[in-house]
Every structure is written in C-alpha cells, then in structure tokens.
Tab-separated table of C-alpha atoms in Angstrom:
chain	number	residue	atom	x	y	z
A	1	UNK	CA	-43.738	-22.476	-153.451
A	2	UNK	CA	-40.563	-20.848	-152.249
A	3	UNK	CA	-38.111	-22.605	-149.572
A	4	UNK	CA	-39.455	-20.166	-146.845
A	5	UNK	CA	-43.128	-21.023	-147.462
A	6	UNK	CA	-42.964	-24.368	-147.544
A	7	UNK	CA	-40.801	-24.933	-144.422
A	8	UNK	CA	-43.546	-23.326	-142.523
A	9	UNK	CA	-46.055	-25.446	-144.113
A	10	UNK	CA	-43.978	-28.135	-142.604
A	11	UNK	CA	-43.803	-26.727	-139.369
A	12	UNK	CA	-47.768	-25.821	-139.361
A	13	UNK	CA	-47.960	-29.566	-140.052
A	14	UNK	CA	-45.940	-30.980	-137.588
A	15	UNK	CA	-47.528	-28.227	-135.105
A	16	UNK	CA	-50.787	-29.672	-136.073
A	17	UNK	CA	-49.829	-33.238	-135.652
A	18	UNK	CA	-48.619	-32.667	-131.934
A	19	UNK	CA	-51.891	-31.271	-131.287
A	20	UNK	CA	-54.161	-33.810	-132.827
A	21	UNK	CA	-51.610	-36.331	-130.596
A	22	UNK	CA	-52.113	-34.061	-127.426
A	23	UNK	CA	-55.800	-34.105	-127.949
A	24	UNK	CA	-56.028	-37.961	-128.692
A	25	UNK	CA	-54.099	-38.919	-125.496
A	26	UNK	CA	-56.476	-36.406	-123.533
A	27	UNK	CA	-59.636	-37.825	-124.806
A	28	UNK	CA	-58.498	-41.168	-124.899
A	29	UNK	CA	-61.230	-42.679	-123.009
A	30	UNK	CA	-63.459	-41.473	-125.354
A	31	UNK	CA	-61.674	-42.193	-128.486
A	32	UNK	CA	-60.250	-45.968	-127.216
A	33	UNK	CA	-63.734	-47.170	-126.758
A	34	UNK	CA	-65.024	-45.921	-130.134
A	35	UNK	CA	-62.157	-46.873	-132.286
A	36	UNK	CA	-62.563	-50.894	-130.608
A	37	UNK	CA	-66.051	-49.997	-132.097
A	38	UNK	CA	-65.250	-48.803	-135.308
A	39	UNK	CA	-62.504	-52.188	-135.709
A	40	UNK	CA	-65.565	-54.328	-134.477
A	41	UNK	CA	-68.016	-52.692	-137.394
A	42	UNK	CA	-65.557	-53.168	-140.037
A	43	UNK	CA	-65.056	-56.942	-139.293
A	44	UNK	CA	-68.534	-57.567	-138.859
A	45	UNK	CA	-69.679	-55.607	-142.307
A	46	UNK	CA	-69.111	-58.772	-144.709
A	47	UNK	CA	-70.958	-61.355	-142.413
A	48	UNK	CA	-73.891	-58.413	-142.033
A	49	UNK	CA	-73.818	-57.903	-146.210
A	50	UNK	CA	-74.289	-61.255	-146.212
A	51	UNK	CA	-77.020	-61.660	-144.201
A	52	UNK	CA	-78.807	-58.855	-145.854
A	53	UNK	CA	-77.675	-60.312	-149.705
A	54	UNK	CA	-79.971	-63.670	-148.343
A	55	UNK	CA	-83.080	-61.009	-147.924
A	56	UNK	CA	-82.833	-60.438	-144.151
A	57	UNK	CA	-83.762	-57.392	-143.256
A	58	UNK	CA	-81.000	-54.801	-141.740
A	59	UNK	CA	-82.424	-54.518	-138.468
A	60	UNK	CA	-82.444	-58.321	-138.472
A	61	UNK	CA	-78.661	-58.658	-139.741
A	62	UNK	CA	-77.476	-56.702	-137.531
A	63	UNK	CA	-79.464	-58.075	-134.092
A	64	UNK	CA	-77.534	-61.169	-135.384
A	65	UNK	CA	-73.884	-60.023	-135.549
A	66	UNK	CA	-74.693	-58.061	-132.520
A	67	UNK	CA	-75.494	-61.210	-130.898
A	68	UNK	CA	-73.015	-63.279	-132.115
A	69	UNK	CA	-70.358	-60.166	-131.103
A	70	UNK	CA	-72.026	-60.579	-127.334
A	71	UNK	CA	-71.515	-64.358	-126.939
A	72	UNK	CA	-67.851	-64.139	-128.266
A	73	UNK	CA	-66.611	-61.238	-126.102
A	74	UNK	CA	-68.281	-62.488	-123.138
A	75	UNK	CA	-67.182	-66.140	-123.465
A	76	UNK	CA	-63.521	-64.652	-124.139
A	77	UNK	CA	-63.601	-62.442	-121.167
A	78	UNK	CA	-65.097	-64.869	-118.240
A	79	UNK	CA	-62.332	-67.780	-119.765
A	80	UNK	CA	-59.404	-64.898	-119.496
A	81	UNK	CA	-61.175	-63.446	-116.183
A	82	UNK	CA	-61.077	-67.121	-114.373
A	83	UNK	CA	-57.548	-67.739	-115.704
A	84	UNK	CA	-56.355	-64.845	-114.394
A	85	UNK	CA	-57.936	-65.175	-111.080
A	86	UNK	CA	-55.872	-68.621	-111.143
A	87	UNK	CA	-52.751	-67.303	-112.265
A	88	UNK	CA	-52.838	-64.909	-109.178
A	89	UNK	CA	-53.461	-67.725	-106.836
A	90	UNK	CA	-50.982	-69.613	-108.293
A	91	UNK	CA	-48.160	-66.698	-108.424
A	92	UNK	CA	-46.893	-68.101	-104.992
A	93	UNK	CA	-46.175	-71.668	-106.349
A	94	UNK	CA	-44.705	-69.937	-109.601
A	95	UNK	CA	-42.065	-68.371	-107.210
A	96	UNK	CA	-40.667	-71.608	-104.707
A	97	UNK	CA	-40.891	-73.263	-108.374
A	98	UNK	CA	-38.869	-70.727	-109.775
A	99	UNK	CA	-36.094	-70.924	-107.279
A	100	UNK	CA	-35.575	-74.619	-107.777
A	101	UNK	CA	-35.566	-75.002	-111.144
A	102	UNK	CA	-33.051	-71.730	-111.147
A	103	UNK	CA	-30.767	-73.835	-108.701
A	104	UNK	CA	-31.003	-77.364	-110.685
A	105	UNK	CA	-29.601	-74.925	-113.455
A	106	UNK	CA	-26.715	-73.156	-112.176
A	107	UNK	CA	-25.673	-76.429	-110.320
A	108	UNK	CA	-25.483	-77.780	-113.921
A	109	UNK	CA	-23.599	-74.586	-115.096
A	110	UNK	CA	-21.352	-74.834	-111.710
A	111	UNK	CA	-20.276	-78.084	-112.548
A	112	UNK	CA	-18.850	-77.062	-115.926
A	113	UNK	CA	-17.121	-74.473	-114.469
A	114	UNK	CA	-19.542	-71.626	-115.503
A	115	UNK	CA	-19.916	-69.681	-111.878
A	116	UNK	CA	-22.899	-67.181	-112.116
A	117	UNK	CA	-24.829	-65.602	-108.932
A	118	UNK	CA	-28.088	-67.187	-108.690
A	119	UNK	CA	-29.491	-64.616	-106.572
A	120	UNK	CA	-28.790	-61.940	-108.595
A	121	UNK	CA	-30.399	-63.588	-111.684
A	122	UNK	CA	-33.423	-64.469	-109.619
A	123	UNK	CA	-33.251	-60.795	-108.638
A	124	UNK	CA	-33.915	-59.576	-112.140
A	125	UNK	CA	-35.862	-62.741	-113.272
A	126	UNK	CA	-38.526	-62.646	-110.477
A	127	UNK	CA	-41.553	-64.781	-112.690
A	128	UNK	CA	-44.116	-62.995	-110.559
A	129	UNK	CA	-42.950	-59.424	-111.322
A	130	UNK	CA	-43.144	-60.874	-115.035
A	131	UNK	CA	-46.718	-62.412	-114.275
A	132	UNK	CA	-47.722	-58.941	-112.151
A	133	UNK	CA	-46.716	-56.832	-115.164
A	134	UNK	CA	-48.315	-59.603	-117.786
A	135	UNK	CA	-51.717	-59.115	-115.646
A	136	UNK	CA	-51.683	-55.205	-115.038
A	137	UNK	CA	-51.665	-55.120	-119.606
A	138	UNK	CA	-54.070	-57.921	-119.375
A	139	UNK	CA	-56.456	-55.502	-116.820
A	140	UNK	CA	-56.044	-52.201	-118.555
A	141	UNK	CA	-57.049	-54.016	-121.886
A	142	UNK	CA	-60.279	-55.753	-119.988
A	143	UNK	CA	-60.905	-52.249	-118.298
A	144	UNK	CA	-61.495	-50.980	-122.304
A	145	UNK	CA	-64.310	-53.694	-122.554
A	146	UNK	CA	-65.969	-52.728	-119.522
A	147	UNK	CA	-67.902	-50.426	-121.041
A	148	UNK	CA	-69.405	-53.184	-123.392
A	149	UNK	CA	-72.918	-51.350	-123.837
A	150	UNK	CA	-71.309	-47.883	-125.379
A	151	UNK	CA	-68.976	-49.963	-127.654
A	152	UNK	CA	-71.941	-52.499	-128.735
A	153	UNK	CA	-74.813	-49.487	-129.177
A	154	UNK	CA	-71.808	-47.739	-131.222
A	155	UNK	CA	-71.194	-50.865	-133.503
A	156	UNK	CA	-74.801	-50.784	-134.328
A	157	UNK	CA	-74.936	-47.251	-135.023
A	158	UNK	CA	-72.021	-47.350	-137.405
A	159	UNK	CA	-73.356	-50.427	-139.178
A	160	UNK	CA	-76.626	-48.660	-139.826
A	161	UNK	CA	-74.777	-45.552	-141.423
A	162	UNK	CA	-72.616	-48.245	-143.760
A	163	UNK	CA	-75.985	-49.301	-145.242
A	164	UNK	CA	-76.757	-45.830	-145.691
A	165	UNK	CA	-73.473	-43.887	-146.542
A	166	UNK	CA	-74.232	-45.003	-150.346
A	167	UNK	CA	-77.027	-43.011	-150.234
A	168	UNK	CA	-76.080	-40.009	-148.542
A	169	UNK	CA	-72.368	-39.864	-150.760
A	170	UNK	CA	-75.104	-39.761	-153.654
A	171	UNK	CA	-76.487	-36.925	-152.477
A	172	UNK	CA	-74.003	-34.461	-150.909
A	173	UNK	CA	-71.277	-34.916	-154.030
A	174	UNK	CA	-71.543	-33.959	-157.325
A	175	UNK	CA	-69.909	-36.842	-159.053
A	176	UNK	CA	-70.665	-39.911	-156.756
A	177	UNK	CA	-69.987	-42.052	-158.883
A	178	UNK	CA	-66.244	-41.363	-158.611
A	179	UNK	CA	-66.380	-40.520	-154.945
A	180	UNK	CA	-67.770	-43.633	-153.946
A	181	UNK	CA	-65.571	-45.747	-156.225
A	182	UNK	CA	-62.466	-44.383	-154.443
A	183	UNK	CA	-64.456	-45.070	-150.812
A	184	UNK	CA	-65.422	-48.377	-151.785
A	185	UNK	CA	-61.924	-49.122	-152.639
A	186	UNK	CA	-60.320	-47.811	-149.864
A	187	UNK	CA	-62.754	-49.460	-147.593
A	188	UNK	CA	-63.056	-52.735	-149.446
A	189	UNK	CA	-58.812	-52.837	-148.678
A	190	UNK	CA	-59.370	-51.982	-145.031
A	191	UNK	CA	-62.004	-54.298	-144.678
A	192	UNK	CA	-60.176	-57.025	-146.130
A	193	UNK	CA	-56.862	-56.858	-144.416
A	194	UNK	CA	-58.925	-56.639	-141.118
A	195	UNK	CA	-60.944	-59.534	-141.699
A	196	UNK	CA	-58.080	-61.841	-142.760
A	197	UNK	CA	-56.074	-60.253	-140.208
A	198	UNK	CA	-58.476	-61.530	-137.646
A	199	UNK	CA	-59.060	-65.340	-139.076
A	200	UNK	CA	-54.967	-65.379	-139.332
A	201	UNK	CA	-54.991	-64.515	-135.160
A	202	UNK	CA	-57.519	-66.805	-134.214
A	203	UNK	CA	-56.334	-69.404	-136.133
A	204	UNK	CA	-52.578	-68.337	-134.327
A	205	UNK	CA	-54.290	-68.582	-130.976
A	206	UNK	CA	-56.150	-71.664	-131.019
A	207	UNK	CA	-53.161	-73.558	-132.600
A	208	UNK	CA	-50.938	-72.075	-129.995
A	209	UNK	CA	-53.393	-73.179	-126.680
A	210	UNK	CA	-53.873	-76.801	-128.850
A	211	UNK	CA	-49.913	-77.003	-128.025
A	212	UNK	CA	-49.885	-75.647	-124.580
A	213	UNK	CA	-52.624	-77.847	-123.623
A	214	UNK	CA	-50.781	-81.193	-125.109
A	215	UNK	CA	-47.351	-79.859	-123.285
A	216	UNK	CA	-49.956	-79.537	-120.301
A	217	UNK	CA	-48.661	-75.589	-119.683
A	218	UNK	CA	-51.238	-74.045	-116.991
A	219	UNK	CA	-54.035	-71.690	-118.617
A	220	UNK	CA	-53.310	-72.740	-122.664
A	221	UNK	CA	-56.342	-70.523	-123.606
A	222	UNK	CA	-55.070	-67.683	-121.753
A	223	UNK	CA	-51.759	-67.583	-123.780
A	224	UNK	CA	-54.057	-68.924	-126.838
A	225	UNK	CA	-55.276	-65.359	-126.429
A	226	UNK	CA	-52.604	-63.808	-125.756
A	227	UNK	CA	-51.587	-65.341	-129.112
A	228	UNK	CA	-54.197	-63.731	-130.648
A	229	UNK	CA	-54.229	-60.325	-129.856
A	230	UNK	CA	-50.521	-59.893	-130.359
A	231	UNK	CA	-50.311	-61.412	-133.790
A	232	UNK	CA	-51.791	-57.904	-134.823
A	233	UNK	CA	-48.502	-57.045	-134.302
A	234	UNK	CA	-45.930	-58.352	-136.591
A	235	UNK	CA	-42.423	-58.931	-136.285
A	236	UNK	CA	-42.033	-58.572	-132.223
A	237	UNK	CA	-45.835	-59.321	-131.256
A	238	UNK	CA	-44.980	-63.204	-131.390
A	239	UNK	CA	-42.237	-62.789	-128.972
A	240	UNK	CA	-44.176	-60.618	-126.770
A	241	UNK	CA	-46.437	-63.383	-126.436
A	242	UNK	CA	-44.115	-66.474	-125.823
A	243	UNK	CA	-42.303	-64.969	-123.129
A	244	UNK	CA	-44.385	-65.319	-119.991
A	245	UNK	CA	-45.989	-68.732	-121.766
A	246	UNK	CA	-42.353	-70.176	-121.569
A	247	UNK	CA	-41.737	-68.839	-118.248
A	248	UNK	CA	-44.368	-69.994	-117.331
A	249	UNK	CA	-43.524	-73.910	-118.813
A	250	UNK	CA	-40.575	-72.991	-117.116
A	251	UNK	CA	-41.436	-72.752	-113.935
A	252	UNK	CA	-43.654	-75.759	-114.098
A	253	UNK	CA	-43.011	-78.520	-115.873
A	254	UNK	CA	-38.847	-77.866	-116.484
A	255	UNK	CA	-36.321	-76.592	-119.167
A	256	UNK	CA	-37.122	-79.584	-121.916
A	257	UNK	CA	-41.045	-78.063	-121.523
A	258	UNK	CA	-40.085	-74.506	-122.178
A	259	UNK	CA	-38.372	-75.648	-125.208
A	260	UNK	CA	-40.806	-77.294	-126.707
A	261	UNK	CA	-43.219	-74.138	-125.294
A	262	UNK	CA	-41.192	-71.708	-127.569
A	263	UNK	CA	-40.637	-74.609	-130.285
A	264	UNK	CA	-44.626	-74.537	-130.736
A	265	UNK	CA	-44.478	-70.714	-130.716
A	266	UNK	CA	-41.823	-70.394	-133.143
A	267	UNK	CA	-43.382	-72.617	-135.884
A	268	UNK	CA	-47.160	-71.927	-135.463
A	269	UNK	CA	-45.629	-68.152	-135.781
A	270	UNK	CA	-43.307	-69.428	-139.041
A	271	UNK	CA	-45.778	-71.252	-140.827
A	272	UNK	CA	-48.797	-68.464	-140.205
A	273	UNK	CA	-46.615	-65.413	-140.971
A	274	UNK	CA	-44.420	-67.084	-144.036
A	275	UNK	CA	-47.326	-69.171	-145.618
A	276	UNK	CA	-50.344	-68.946	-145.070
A	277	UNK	CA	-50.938	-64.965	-143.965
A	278	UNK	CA	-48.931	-63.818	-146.774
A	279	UNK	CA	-50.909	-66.099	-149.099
A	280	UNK	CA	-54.315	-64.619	-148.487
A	281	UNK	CA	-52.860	-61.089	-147.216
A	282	UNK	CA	-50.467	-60.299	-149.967
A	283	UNK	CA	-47.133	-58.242	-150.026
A	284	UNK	CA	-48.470	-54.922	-150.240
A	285	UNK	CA	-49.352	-54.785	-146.427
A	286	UNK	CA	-46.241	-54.738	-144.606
A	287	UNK	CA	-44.427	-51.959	-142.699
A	288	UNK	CA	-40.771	-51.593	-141.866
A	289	UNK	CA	-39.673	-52.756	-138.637
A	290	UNK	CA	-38.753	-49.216	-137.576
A	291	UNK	CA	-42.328	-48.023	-138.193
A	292	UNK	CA	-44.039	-50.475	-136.202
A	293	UNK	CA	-41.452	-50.059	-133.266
A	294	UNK	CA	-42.495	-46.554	-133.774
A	295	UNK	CA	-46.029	-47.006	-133.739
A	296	UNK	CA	-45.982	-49.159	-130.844
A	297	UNK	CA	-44.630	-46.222	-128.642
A	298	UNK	CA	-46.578	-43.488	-130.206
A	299	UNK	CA	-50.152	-44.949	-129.806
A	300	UNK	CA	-48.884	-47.530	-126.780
A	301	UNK	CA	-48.048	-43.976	-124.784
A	302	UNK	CA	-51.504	-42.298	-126.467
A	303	UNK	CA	-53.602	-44.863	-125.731
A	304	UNK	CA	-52.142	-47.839	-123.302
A	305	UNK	CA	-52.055	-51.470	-123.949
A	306	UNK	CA	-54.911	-50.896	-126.328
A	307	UNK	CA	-53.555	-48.487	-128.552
A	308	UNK	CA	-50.223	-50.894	-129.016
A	309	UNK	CA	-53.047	-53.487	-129.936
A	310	UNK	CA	-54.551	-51.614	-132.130
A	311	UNK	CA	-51.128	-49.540	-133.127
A	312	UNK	CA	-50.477	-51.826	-136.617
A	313	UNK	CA	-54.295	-51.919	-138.013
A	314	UNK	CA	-54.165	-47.946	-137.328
A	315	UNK	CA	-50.751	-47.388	-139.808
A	316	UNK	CA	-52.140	-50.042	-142.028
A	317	UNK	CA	-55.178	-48.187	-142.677
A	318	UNK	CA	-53.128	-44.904	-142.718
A	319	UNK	CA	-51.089	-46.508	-145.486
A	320	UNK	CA	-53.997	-47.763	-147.853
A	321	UNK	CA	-55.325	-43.890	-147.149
A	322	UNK	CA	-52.183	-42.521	-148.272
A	323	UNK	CA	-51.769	-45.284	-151.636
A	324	UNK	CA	-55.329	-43.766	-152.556
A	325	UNK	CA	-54.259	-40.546	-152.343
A	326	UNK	CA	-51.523	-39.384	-155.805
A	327	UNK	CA	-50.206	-36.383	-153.060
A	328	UNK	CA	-49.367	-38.570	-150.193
A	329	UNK	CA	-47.672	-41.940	-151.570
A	330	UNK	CA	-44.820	-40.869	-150.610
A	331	UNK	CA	-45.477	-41.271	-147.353
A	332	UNK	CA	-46.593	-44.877	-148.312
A	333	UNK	CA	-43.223	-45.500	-150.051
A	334	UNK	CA	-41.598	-44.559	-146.915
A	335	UNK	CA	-43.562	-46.581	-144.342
A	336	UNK	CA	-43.236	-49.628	-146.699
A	337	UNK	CA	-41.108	-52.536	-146.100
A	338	UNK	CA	-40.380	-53.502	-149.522
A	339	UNK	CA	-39.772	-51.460	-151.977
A	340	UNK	CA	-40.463	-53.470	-154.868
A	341	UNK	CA	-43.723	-53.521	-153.617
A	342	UNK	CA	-43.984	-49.978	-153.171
A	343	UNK	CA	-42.995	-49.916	-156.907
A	344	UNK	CA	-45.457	-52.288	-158.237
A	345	UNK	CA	-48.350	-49.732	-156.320
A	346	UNK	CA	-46.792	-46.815	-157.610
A	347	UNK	CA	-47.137	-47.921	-161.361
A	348	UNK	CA	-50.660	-49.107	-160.162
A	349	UNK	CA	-51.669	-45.344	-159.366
A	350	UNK	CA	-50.023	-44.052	-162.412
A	351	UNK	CA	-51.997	-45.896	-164.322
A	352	UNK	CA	-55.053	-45.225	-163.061
C-alpha cells in the first residue's frame, strides 16, 4: 500500500470514528439503556448456565435471575432514593456546620502564624455546591434506571439469544467450529473480568459503608454505593468517591473523623486493588492512566455520568476484542499499562 493510500485509509478511519461518536452521543438514550442491558446479561449468564446445568429449564433460569435482578435494583434504588432525600434536607445543617469547623481551623492556623482568608476558602469550598453537584450525577445515573421495564425485557431477550447463538453460529458459518471457539473465548474473557469486576465493587462498597457506619458518617450505604460504582474505575474512581464522604465526616463529626473517613478509603481501596482484585483479575487487564483519563471524557461527554461508569468495562472489552484479533494488537499494546504484559499476550497469539 503506498504512503498516499494508506494515509487516506487513516483519515477514512478517523472520519468514520467521529461519526460513529456523533451518532452514539445523538442516540444516546437509546444506546445508554441497552448497553446497562447488555452489562446486566453478561453478569447474569454464569448464574443462568448454572441454573440451566442443574436441569432447569431456560424460561425458568431466567424468570429467576430476572427476579433476583428486580429485588437488587429496586432495594438499591429506594436505600439511595431515601438517602438522598435526607442529604437534601440535611444540606442546610451541612453548611452552619461547615462554617464552624472552617473557623476552629484557621483559628488554629492563625495562631501559628499561618493567615489565610476564611471566606474566600469557604467561597470555593461551599459543601453544598459539592453535595448539589454529587446529587445532580447521582440523578442523571437514577434517571438511566427509570426505564427499568425496557432494560429488564432487553436482558431477557439477550439471554434467550446466548442460549441460542451456538446454534445459529452453526448454521450461518462454514467452519463453526473455529468461529465459535474464538467467540467463546472472547466472551468467556469479557464475562469473566465483568463478573469479578462486580464481586471486587461490592465487596469495596459494603466494606467501605461497614466503616462509615462504625465512624457514624451520615448515609454509609449511600457512599457504600458510591464505592461501588466507582471502583469500575481504576486509578482516580476511589478518589472520586472519598471526596464528598470525607466532606461530609468533615462537616459532621470534625477533622480526626475525616481522617479516619479517608484512612478507611485508602486501605479498603489498597488492599482490594493490590491484593485481592489483581489475584483473581490478573495483570493482563489494566489500561494506562492516560487511556482511562481519556475514556472518561470521551464516553463521560457521549453518554453522561453513565457512560464514565461504564467508560473502563467499554475499553476493557475493546482491548480483549483487539488481543483476539492478529491485525489490531497493536492497538492493545498501546492501550496497555504494562508492557511486559503486553509481551507475554503477544507471544500468546503467536503461538496460537
């Protein structure tokens, strides 16, 4: 391919990119609730094979995980609902708090001969802008579940098709068999990351609210959540997280409770993320930290708070895609974080 050639194959590319963005952001209301559906399906495939391997029927399996799906989003979003209704009520208090714990501390400062304009701070650290902002990402995320029935009726209809894409693979292709080994493996790696993924947040969030709740911090299972949802983002999803929860301990209970607020967040987030995530995950998984900053602002701005939610699982899955594909590991290699690890899968795909 001559230079000419392929730099407009690179521009058709990158032309075609923009518009696939363009598109995305313009249907997002269609495509936000559908991928939560498709990330729903793929977490609840094992516990569904399951089910089915112990000689349930499918339609039975899957009433089950529907079921189960039902209870846990609608126990989640009346506990989150009533703790935001309190925070709001509470913002008030939060404030005249705010201002006297702000002046116990630059009294301290004054006296050591550290002058600094508590107004001004106040100004820029106003904990019910911070709580305002918190609960306006909180809404727009709750406003993607409102629509529960289309995501549900879609999870059902995609785990249907997963009992039958086997089938239908064996038909339309020539040579299944080698079709549906490279789909099973891609899928089996998507599934699994997802899966551990999600036990790795919950068990982040309720470890997090067990904390809050012995500090006595208002609304632990609020920021237990909060906890949970942002762990799918690494590296700055932690902090993201601990910042309005130690405001928050702040404002209430004092400067020693903060402490030991972002104490509790910084070793739950040490010993999940360093040893036991990485244990069960493996190395191969892990994107640079420009990449996810990246991805955080491309999907944040395509699809809101959602789409920075679901921004990592998206280039995770993109990577795995491009691993199983010879003519697009570089792209892999690039979005990697280690490249010893980006090695080790290289020699894995040459020898296949």
């Amino acid at each position: 391919m001559s230079e000419q050639h392929r730099g407009t194959h690179w521009l058709v590319g990158l032309a075609a990119f923009v518009i696939i963005i363009a598109g995305l952001k313009t249907a997002s209301q269609i495509v936000v609730p559908f991928m939560l559906s498709v990330f729903i399906a793929i977490i609840c495939a094992p516990f569904m094979a399951t089910l089915r391997r112990y000689g349930l029927p499918t339609w039975l399996s899957i009433l089950i995980v529907v079921l189960i799906v039902l209870v846990g989003i609608g126990s989640l979003a009346a506990l989150v609902g009533s703790s935001m209704d309190n925070l709001s009520e509470q913002l008030p208090t939060y404030k005249q708090n705010f201002a006297k714990q702000m002046e116990v501390l630059f009294s301290g400062l004054n006296t050591i001969g550290i002058h600094i304009s508590d107004s001004r701070i106040q100004e820029y650290l106003d904990p019910s802008s911070l709580m305002k902002l918190f609960t306006k990402a909180l809404t727009s995320l709750g406003s993607a579940l409102t629509n529960i029935i289309l995501v549900i009726m879609t999870v059902v209809f995609i785990l249907f098709e997963v009992v039958e894409l086997p089938k239908k693979l064996t038909l339309a292709v020539s040579n299944a068999e080698k079709s549906l080994s490279g789909v099973r493996s891609f899928v089996e790696s998507v599934n699994r990351y997802l899966v551990i993924k999600t036990l790795v947040s919950i068990l982040t969030g309720v470890m997090i609210a067990i904390w809050l709740w012995a500090i006595g911090v208002d609304f632990p299972i609020l920021w237990g959540v909060c906890a949970f949802l942002l762990n799918f983002v690494p590296n700055i999803g932690s902090i993201i997280a601990a910042v309005p929860a130690v405001m928050l301990a702040f404002v209430q209970l004092g400067a020693f409770s903060a402490g030991l607020t972002a104490a509790g967040f910084a070793v739950v987030n040490l010993v999940v993320g360093n040893v036991i995530e990485p244990r069960y995950m493996g190395k191969g998984l892990g994107l640079s930290t420009l990449v996810v900053f990246l991805s955080l602002l491309l999907w944040g701005w395509v699809f809101g708070p959602v789409g920075m939610l679901l921004s990592i699982p998206l280039t995770i899955i993109m990577k795995l895609a491009f691993e199983a594909n010879p003519r697009m590991h570089w792209l892999a290699v690039m979005i990697d974080s280690n490249t010893s690890t980006a090695d080790t899968n290289k020699d894995k795909g040459e020898n296949k």
